[in-house]
Short mmCIF file of C-alpha atoms and ligand atoms in Angstrom, two decimals:
data_model
loop_
_atom_site.label_atom_id
_atom_site.label_comp_id
_atom_site.label_asym_id
_atom_site.label_seq_id
_atom_site.Cartn_x
_atom_site.Cartn_y
_atom_site.Cartn_z
CA MET A 7 -45.39 -48.83 26.27
CA LYS A 8 -46.67 -51.63 24.34
CA ILE A 9 -50.40 -53.52 25.06
CA TYR A 10 -51.09 -56.63 24.03
CA ASP A 11 -54.95 -56.91 23.48
CA THR A 12 -57.76 -57.60 20.97
CA PRO A 13 -59.58 -54.78 19.44
CA GLY A 14 -62.84 -55.09 20.09
CA PHE A 15 -63.29 -57.17 22.94
CA PRO A 16 -64.59 -56.10 26.48
CA ASN A 17 -61.48 -55.88 28.77
CA PRO A 18 -59.30 -54.77 26.07
CA LEU A 19 -62.11 -51.78 26.10
CA ARG A 20 -61.72 -51.13 29.29
CA VAL A 21 -57.73 -49.92 29.32
CA ARG A 22 -58.45 -48.35 25.78
CA ILE A 23 -61.03 -46.06 27.57
CA VAL A 24 -58.70 -45.27 30.50
CA LEU A 25 -55.94 -44.91 27.84
CA GLY A 26 -58.26 -42.16 26.20
CA GLU A 27 -59.30 -40.92 29.62
CA LYS A 28 -55.41 -40.05 30.23
CA ASP A 29 -54.69 -39.19 26.78
CA LEU A 30 -51.88 -41.84 26.41
CA LEU A 31 -53.13 -43.43 23.31
CA SER A 32 -50.11 -42.22 21.20
CA GLN A 33 -47.80 -43.77 23.37
CA VAL A 34 -48.69 -46.77 23.54
CA GLU A 35 -47.94 -49.56 20.31
CA PHE A 36 -50.91 -52.21 20.13
CA ILE A 37 -49.96 -55.80 19.44
CA LYS A 38 -52.79 -57.63 18.35
CA ILE A 39 -53.36 -61.47 20.26
CA ASP A 40 -55.76 -64.14 18.15
CA LEU A 41 -58.04 -65.07 20.97
CA ILE A 42 -60.00 -67.19 18.65
CA ALA A 43 -56.64 -69.15 17.38
CA ALA A 44 -56.04 -69.29 21.17
CA GLU A 45 -52.76 -67.27 21.03
CA HIS A 46 -53.12 -66.31 24.55
CA LYS A 47 -53.17 -70.16 25.68
CA GLN A 48 -49.61 -70.78 23.59
CA PRO A 49 -46.42 -70.53 25.83
CA ALA A 50 -45.04 -67.32 24.56
CA PHE A 51 -48.15 -65.56 25.78
CA LEU A 52 -48.10 -67.45 29.41
CA ALA A 53 -44.54 -66.26 29.87
CA ILE A 54 -45.91 -63.01 29.72
CA ASN A 55 -49.22 -63.70 31.41
CA PRO A 56 -49.68 -66.62 33.28
CA THR A 57 -53.38 -66.58 33.33
CA GLY A 58 -53.50 -66.29 29.53
CA THR A 59 -55.76 -63.57 29.45
CA VAL A 60 -55.63 -59.93 27.44
CA PRO A 61 -55.02 -57.01 27.84
CA VAL A 62 -51.46 -56.95 29.30
CA LEU A 63 -49.52 -53.82 29.40
CA GLU A 64 -45.58 -54.16 29.12
CA LEU A 65 -43.32 -51.03 30.06
CA ASP A 66 -40.39 -49.63 28.15
CA ASP A 67 -38.05 -51.48 31.06
CA GLY A 68 -39.82 -54.91 30.19
CA THR A 69 -42.00 -55.41 33.03
CA TYR A 70 -45.65 -57.41 32.18
CA ILE A 71 -48.41 -56.03 33.76
CA SER A 72 -51.86 -57.89 33.44
CA GLU A 73 -55.27 -57.52 35.17
CA CYS A 74 -57.09 -54.10 33.86
CA THR A 75 -57.28 -52.55 37.40
CA ALA A 76 -53.51 -53.30 37.87
CA ILE A 77 -52.83 -51.48 34.36
CA THR A 78 -55.51 -48.81 35.15
CA GLU A 79 -53.35 -47.82 38.29
CA TYR A 80 -50.04 -47.62 36.59
CA LEU A 81 -51.55 -45.43 33.76
CA ASP A 82 -53.49 -43.07 36.32
CA ASN A 83 -50.58 -42.15 38.03
CA LEU A 84 -48.19 -41.75 35.60
CA THR A 85 -48.60 -38.24 35.78
CA GLY A 86 -48.76 -37.95 39.54
CA ASN A 87 -52.72 -36.84 39.24
CA PRO A 88 -54.59 -39.70 39.26
CA THR A 89 -58.21 -39.42 37.87
CA LEU A 90 -59.80 -42.81 37.95
CA THR A 91 -58.61 -44.66 40.56
CA GLY A 92 -59.27 -42.15 43.31
CA ARG A 93 -57.50 -39.12 45.22
CA THR A 94 -58.50 -39.68 49.03
CA ALA A 95 -58.90 -43.01 50.99
CA ARG A 96 -62.57 -42.34 50.83
CA GLU A 97 -62.51 -42.15 47.12
CA LYS A 98 -59.79 -44.84 46.89
CA ALA A 99 -62.27 -47.10 49.00
CA VAL A 100 -65.41 -46.46 47.30
CA ILE A 101 -63.78 -46.58 43.37
CA HIS A 102 -62.21 -50.13 44.46
CA MET A 103 -65.68 -51.37 46.04
CA MET A 104 -67.61 -50.48 43.04
CA GLN A 105 -64.69 -51.82 40.75
CA LYS A 106 -64.81 -55.33 42.17
CA ARG A 107 -68.55 -55.59 42.09
CA ALA A 108 -68.62 -54.24 38.44
CA GLU A 109 -66.08 -57.04 37.54
CA SER A 110 -67.76 -60.09 40.12
CA GLU A 111 -71.24 -59.49 39.03
CA LEU A 112 -71.05 -58.39 35.31
CA ILE A 113 -67.86 -58.59 33.36
CA ASP A 114 -66.57 -61.65 34.68
CA ALA A 115 -70.32 -63.20 35.40
CA ILE A 116 -71.01 -62.87 31.93
CA GLY A 117 -67.20 -64.28 31.20
CA ILE A 118 -68.11 -67.56 33.01
CA TYR A 119 -71.40 -67.63 30.93
CA PHE A 120 -70.01 -67.04 27.45
CA HIS A 121 -67.40 -69.36 27.91
CA HIS A 122 -68.96 -72.40 29.75
CA ALA A 123 -72.56 -72.08 28.61
CA THR A 124 -72.35 -70.96 25.27
CA PRO A 125 -70.39 -71.91 22.09
CA GLY A 126 -68.01 -69.08 23.35
CA LEU A 127 -65.25 -67.88 20.88
CA GLY A 128 -65.36 -71.45 18.93
CA PRO A 129 -63.98 -74.65 19.00
CA ILE A 130 -60.32 -73.89 19.22
CA LEU A 131 -60.28 -71.96 22.49
CA GLN A 132 -63.19 -73.89 23.71
CA ALA A 133 -60.64 -77.11 23.91
CA HIS A 134 -58.95 -75.17 26.71
CA LYS A 135 -62.01 -74.58 28.60
CA HIS A 136 -62.20 -78.07 30.10
CA PRO A 137 -65.21 -79.34 27.87
CA GLU A 138 -65.04 -82.76 29.87
CA TRP A 139 -66.01 -81.23 33.10
CA GLU A 140 -70.11 -82.37 33.96
CA GLY A 141 -71.97 -79.10 35.33
CA ARG A 142 -70.53 -76.93 33.57
CA THR A 143 -73.43 -75.26 31.61
CA GLN A 144 -75.00 -75.21 34.30
CA TRP A 145 -72.19 -73.18 36.16
CA GLY A 146 -72.46 -70.80 33.44
CA ARG A 147 -76.45 -70.38 33.41
CA MET A 148 -75.94 -69.52 37.29
CA HIS A 149 -72.89 -67.03 36.29
CA ARG A 150 -75.68 -65.56 33.38
CA GLU A 151 -78.35 -65.14 36.62
CA GLN A 152 -75.48 -63.35 38.24
CA ALA A 153 -74.82 -61.07 35.55
CA GLU A 154 -78.48 -60.15 35.29
CA GLY A 155 -78.69 -59.44 38.96
CA GLY A 156 -75.75 -56.94 38.25
CA LEU A 157 -77.38 -54.90 35.39
CA HIS A 158 -80.53 -54.59 37.92
CA TYR A 159 -77.82 -53.58 40.15
CA PHE A 160 -76.22 -50.71 38.61
CA ASP A 161 -79.29 -49.74 37.21
CA ARG A 162 -80.38 -49.06 40.95
CA VAL A 163 -76.75 -47.05 41.71
CA LEU A 164 -77.20 -44.85 38.63
CA ARG A 165 -81.06 -44.03 39.50
CA GLU A 166 -78.99 -41.97 42.58
CA GLN A 167 -75.48 -40.95 41.21
CA PRO A 168 -74.39 -39.50 37.76
CA PHE A 169 -71.36 -42.45 37.55
CA ILE A 170 -70.65 -45.83 39.03
CA ALA A 171 -68.60 -44.72 41.94
CA GLY A 172 -70.26 -41.26 42.52
CA GLU A 173 -69.36 -37.97 41.14
CA ALA A 174 -67.27 -38.27 38.91
CA PHE A 175 -66.01 -40.65 36.21
CA SER A 176 -63.80 -43.43 37.07
CA MET A 177 -62.26 -46.99 36.67
CA ALA A 178 -65.40 -48.34 37.66
CA ASP A 179 -67.54 -46.89 34.87
CA ALA A 180 -64.87 -48.33 32.22
CA THR A 181 -65.64 -52.07 33.79
CA VAL A 182 -69.41 -51.39 33.70
CA LEU A 183 -68.78 -50.60 30.25
CA GLY A 184 -66.79 -53.59 29.33
CA GLY A 185 -69.46 -55.46 30.81
CA LEU A 186 -72.29 -54.05 28.48
CA LEU A 187 -69.97 -54.66 25.81
CA PHE A 188 -69.67 -58.61 26.62
CA ALA A 189 -73.60 -58.67 27.67
CA HIS A 190 -73.94 -57.93 24.10
CA TYR A 191 -71.82 -60.33 22.63
CA ALA A 192 -73.13 -63.02 24.68
CA ASP A 193 -76.85 -62.05 23.82
CA ILE A 194 -78.15 -60.89 27.37
CA PRO A 195 -80.56 -58.21 26.74
CA VAL A 196 -80.34 -55.24 28.88
CA SER A 197 -84.16 -54.40 29.65
CA ALA A 198 -85.59 -51.05 28.44
CA GLU A 199 -86.89 -51.10 32.47
CA TYR A 200 -83.19 -50.60 33.28
CA SER A 201 -83.53 -47.02 32.29
CA ALA A 202 -80.79 -45.56 34.05
CA LEU A 203 -77.99 -47.60 33.56
CA LEU A 204 -79.06 -47.06 29.21
CA ALA A 205 -79.03 -43.05 29.81
CA TRP A 206 -75.75 -43.92 31.64
CA LYS A 207 -74.33 -45.31 28.72
CA GLU A 208 -75.43 -42.87 26.27
CA ARG A 209 -74.10 -40.52 28.08
CA MET A 210 -70.53 -42.05 28.57
CA TYR A 211 -70.14 -43.15 24.81
CA GLN A 212 -70.44 -39.26 24.37
CA ARG A 213 -66.91 -39.20 25.90
CA PRO A 214 -64.47 -39.39 23.34
CA SER A 215 -62.47 -41.51 25.13
CA VAL A 216 -65.26 -44.38 24.98
CA ALA A 217 -66.27 -43.21 21.45
CA ASN A 218 -62.94 -43.87 20.35
CA ALA A 219 -61.98 -47.11 22.22
N1 GSH B 72 -59.39 -59.93 35.07
C1 GSH B 72 -59.13 -60.00 33.84
C2 GSH B 72 -59.95 -60.31 32.84
C3 GSH B 72 -59.16 -60.69 31.36
C4 GSH B 72 -60.41 -61.11 30.38
O1 GSH B 72 -60.86 -62.26 30.78
N2 GSH B 72 -59.95 -61.15 28.95
C5 GSH B 72 -60.66 -61.63 28.31
C6 GSH B 72 -60.75 -60.72 26.94
S1 GSH B 72 -62.10 -59.77 26.62
C7 GSH B 72 -59.55 -62.96 27.67
O2 GSH B 72 -58.69 -62.56 27.33
N3 GSH B 72 -60.34 -64.20 27.50
C8 GSH B 72 -59.46 -65.13 27.04
C9 GSH B 72 -60.24 -66.52 27.50
O3 GSH B 72 -60.90 -66.21 28.31
O4 GSH B 72 -59.98 -67.25 27.32
C10 GSH B 72 -58.72 -58.67 33.53
O5 GSH B 72 -58.71 -57.34 34.27
O6 GSH B 72 -57.71 -58.29 32.72
#
């Protein structure tokens, strides 16, 4: 298998954590995509992922799978022992719900803020982010507020339970970790008040899959 990604970036982190959790890192060849040079917006990359984002998984039969959730589902089910996406109907639904909240209220909201209300990754990529749109900065700032609400929400969740989706590590934890990395790059502070979220992060970085991602 091959993974097209950019090391050190938030969404690639999610899949690298998953690979570590599933003990699959040695089965994957990484191909580095230069986001700052907008390599992911060029025809060669768009042919493998029309949404122009990383990561992308390429299977040995030539199938390309994008979206961290889809890649995670594939990797989680490879051995017939899904540990990250749920086994029972209830587990699957709760993980799916929390994972979706982690995207919409945190990592994706930060991405919109970062790319539209800040200089983002620099002028080459910014040219692909509709600089001509009026109100773009305001739209970005609204998403920063949404992400700040997301930090508050996940802190409250973690006051009640050890992991984002309940009693076990799941893909939702990997997504929130990606969100916190993105918050750091986007200069969105995680208030010391969010002690449950910060303590959870400390615990997560003790997991080899996260520490080595
Ligand atoms: N929903 C996508 C999000 C992927 C994503 O936004 N990746 C970022 C890297 S962290 C990216 O490729 N950004 C490039 C851009 O926005 O132009 C997923 O789950 O894979």
